[in-house]
Tab-separated table of C-alpha atoms in Angstrom:
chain	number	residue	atom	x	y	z
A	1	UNK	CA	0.000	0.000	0.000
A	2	UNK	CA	2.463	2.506	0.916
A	3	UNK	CA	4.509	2.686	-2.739
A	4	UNK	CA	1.082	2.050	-4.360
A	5	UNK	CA	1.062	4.994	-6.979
A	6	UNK	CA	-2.090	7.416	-6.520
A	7	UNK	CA	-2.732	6.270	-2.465
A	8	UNK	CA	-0.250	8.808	-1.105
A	9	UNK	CA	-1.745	11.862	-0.320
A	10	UNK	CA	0.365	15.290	-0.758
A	11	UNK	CA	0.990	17.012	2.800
A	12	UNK	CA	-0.189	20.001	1.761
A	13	UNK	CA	-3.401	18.643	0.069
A	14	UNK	CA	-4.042	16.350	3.910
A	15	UNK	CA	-3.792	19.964	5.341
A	16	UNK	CA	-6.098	21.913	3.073
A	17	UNK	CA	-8.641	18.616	2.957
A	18	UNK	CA	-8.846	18.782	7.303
A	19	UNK	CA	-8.827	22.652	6.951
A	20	UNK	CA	-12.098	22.594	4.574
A	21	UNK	CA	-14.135	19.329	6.767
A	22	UNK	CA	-13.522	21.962	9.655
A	23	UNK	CA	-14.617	25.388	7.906
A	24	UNK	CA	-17.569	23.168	6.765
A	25	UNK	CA	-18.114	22.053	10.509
A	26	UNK	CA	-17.896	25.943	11.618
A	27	UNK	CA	-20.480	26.942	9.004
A	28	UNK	CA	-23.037	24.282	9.411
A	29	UNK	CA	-23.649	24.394	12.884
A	30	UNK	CA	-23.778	28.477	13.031
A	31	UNK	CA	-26.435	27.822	9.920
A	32	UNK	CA	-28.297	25.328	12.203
A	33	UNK	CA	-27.812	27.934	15.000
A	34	UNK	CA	-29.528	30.578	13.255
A	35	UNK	CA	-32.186	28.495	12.210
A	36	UNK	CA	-32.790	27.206	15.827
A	37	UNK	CA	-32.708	31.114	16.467
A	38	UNK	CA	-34.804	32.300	14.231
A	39	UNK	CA	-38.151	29.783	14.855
A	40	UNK	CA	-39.506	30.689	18.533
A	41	UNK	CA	-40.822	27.113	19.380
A	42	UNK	CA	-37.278	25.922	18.531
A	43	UNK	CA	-35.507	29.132	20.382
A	44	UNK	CA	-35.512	27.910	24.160
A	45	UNK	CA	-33.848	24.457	23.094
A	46	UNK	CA	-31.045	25.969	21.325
A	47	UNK	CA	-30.542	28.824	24.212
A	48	UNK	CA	-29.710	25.511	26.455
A	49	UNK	CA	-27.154	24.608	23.998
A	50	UNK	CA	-25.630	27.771	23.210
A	51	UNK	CA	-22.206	26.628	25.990
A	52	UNK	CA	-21.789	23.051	24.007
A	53	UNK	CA	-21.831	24.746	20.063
A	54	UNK	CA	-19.159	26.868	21.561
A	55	UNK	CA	-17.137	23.833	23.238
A	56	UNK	CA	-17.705	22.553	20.018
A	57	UNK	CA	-15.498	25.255	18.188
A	58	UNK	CA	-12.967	25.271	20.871
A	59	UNK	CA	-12.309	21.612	19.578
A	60	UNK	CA	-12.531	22.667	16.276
A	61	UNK	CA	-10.109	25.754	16.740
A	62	UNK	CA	-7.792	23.240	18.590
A	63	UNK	CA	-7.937	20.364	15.764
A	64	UNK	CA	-6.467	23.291	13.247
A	65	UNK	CA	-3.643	24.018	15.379
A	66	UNK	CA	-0.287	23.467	13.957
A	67	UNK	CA	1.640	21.979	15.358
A	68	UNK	CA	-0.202	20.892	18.929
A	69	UNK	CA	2.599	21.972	21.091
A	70	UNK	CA	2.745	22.493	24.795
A	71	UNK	CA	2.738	26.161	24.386
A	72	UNK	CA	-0.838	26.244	22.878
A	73	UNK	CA	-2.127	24.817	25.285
A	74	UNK	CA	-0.067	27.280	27.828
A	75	UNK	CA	-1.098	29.955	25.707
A	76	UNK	CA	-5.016	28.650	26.009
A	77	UNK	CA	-4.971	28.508	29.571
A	78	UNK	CA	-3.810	31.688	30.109
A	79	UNK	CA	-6.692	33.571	27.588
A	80	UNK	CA	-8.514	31.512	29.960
A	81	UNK	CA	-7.610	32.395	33.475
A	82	UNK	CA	-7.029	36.236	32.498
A	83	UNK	CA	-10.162	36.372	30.708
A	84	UNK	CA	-12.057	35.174	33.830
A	85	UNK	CA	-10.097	37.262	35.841
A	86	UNK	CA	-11.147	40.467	33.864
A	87	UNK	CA	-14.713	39.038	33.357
A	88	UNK	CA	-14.568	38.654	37.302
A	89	UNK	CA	-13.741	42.468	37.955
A	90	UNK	CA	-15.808	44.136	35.431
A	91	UNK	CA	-18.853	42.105	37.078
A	92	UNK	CA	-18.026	42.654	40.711
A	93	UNK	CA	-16.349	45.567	40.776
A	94	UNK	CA	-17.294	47.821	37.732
A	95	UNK	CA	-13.814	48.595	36.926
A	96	UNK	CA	-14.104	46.975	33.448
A	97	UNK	CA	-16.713	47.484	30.807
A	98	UNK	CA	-19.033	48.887	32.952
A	99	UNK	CA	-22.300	47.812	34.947
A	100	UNK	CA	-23.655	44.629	33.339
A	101	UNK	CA	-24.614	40.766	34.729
A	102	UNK	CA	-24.828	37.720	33.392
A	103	UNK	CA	-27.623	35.738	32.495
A	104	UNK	CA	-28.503	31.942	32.080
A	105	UNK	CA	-27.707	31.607	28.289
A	106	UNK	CA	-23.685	31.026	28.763
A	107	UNK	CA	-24.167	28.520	31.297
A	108	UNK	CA	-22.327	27.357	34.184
A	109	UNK	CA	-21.396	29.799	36.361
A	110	UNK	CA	-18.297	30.545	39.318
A	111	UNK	CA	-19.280	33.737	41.343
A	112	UNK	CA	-21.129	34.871	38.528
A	113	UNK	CA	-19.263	34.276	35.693
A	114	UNK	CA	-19.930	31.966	33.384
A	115	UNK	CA	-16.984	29.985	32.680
A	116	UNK	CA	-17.838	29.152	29.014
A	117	UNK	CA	-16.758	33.406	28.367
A	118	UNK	CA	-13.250	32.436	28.942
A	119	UNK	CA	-13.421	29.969	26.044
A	120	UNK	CA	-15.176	32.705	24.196
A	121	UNK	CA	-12.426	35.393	24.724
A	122	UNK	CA	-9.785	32.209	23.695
A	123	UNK	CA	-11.418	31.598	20.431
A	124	UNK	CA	-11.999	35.276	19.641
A	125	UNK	CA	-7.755	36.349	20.935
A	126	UNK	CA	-6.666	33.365	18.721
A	127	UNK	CA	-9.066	33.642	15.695
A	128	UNK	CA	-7.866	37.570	15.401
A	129	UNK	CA	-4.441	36.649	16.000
A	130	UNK	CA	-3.859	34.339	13.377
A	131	UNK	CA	-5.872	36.520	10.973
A	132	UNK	CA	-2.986	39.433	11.799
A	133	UNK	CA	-0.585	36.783	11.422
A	134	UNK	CA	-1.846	35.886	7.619
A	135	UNK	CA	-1.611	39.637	6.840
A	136	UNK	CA	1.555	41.052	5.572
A	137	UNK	CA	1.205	43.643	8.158
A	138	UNK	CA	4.989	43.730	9.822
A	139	UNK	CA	4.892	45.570	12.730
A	140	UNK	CA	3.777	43.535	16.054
A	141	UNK	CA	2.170	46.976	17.147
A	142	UNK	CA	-0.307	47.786	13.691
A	143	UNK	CA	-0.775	44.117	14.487
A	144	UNK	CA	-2.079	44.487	17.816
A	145	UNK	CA	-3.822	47.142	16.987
A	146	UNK	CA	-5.801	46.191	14.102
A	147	UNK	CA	-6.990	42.884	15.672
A	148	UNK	CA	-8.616	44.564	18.443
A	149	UNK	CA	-10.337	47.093	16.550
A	150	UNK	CA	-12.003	43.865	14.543
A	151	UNK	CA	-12.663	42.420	18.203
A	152	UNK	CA	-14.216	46.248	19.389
A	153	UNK	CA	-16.331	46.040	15.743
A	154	UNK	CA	-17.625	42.481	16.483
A	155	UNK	CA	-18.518	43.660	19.627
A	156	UNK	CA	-20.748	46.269	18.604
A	157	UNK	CA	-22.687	43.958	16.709
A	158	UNK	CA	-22.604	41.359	19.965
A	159	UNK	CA	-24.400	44.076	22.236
A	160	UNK	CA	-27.423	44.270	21.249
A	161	UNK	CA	-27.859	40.149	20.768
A	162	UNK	CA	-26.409	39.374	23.807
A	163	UNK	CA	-28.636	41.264	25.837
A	164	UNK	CA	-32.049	40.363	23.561
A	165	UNK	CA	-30.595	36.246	23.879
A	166	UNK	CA	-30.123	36.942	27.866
A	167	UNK	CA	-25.954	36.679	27.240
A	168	UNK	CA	-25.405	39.438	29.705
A	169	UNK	CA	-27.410	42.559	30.587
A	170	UNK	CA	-26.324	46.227	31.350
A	171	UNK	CA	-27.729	48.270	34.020
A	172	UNK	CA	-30.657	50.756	32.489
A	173	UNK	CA	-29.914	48.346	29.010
A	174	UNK	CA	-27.260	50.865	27.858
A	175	UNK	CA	-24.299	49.614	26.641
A	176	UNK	CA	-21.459	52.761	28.438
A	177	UNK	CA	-18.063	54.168	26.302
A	178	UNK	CA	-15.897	52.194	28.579
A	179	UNK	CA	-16.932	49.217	27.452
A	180	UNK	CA	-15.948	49.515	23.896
A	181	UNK	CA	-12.769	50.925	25.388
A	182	UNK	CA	-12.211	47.876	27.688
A	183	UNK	CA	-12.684	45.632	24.880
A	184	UNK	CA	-10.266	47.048	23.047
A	185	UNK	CA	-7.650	47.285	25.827
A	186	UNK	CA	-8.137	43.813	26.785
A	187	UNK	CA	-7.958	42.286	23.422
A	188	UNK	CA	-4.813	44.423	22.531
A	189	UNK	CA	-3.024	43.190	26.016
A	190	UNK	CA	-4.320	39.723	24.745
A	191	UNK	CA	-3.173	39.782	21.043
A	192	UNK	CA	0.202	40.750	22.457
A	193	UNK	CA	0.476	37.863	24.401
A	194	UNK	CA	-0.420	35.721	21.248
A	195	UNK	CA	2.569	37.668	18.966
A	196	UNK	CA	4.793	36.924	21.998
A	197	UNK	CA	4.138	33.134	21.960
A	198	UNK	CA	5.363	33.491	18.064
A	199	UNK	CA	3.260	30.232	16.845
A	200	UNK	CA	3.688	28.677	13.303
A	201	UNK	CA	1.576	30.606	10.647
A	202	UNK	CA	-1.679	28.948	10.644
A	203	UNK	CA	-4.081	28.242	8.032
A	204	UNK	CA	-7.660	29.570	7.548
A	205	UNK	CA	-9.542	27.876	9.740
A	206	UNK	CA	-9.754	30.620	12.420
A	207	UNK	CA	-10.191	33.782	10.872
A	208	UNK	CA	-12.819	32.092	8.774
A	209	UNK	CA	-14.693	30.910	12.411
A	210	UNK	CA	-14.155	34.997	13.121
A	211	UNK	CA	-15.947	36.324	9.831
A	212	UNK	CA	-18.637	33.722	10.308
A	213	UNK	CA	-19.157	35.223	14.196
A	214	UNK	CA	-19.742	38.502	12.141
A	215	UNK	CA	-22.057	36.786	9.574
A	216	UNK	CA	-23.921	34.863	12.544
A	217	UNK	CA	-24.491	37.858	14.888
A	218	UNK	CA	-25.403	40.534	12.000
A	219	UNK	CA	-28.022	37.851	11.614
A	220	UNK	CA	-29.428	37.145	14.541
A	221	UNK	CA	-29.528	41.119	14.325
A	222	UNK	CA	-32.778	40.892	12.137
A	223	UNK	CA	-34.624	38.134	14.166
């Protein structure tokens, strides 16, 4: 089998082949998603499931890593843990983003905070960091930059979901300055700490997830 002619499969071809079955995984269940979304009978059910569909990208993100290296992982864990940690201020003590709670969409919670965010804030760091990384953008600073102006734009679209889906919910439903401004500060601190870990450029598979977040939430805009 292995000097058959015509059974070996080109590297490169293996690569693009487990890139598309997992752009096709990421766009299939967001089109399910909005079709759950969009039907009210069906809307409580997929409310309940919102935490798994985004365990399920975390695995997806992690299956296009390459290579899977301890420092991914490291690199994971820490979105994580700093993520909750800023989630855990801005709730409790205002400092961040402003005056806003959580509600029972995201799932289970730890004083508060749904623990399921910090996987959020890992797939939304690493999604805009390889994008910056497939640009021919030089500087690490533009870099930075950039990425977390995308994260502050897909934010503005999140807003006014998240609070109609029972994400989160801001005091008097007004969404303050700072909270934009956060976002952006956090995700810049963030995307440095992905240029610093200086991974492998990565394929497509993540800033393809982060244009269908846009695509997803500018529809569940109009439902």
């Amino acid at each position: 089998m292995e000097g058959a002619p015509g059974l070996k499969l080109n590297p490169h071809e293996s690569t693009r082949r487990e890139q598309g079955l997992l752009i096709l995984v990421i766009i299939i269940f967001h089109v399910v998603g909005l079709i759950g979304f969009a039907f009210p009978t069906m809307r409580p059910l997929f409310l309940q499931i919102v935490p798994w569909h985004i365990l399920l990208m975390l695995v997806v993100i992690i299956c296009s890593h390459r290579p899977m290296e301890g420092k991914f992982i490291l690199f994971a864990l820490l979105i994580f843990i700093s993520s909750i940690i800023v989630e855990w201020l801005g709730v409790h003590m205002h400092w961040i983003f402003g005056d806003y709670s959580y509600g029972q969409t995201l799932g289970l919670k730890a004083d508060e905070i749904p623990l399921i965010i910090g996987v959020n804030w890992f797939l939304l760091i690493y999604s805009a960091g390889v994008l910056m990384q497939r640009t021919r953008i030089r500087s690490i600073l533009i870099r930075v930059i950039f990425g977390a102006i995308i994260l502050v734009l897909l934010d503005l679209i999140i807003e006014p979901v998240a609070q109609h889906f029972d994400y989160w919910h801001w005091t008097n439903n007004t969404v303050p300055l700072k909270n934009y401004l956060s976002w952006f500060l956090a995700s810049a601190a963030m995307l440095f700490v992905f240029e610093k870990f200086g991974f492998r450029k990565q394929g497509v598979v993540a800033p393809v997830f982060l244009l269908v977040q846009f695509v997803f939430f500018m529809a569940l805009l109009a439902i």
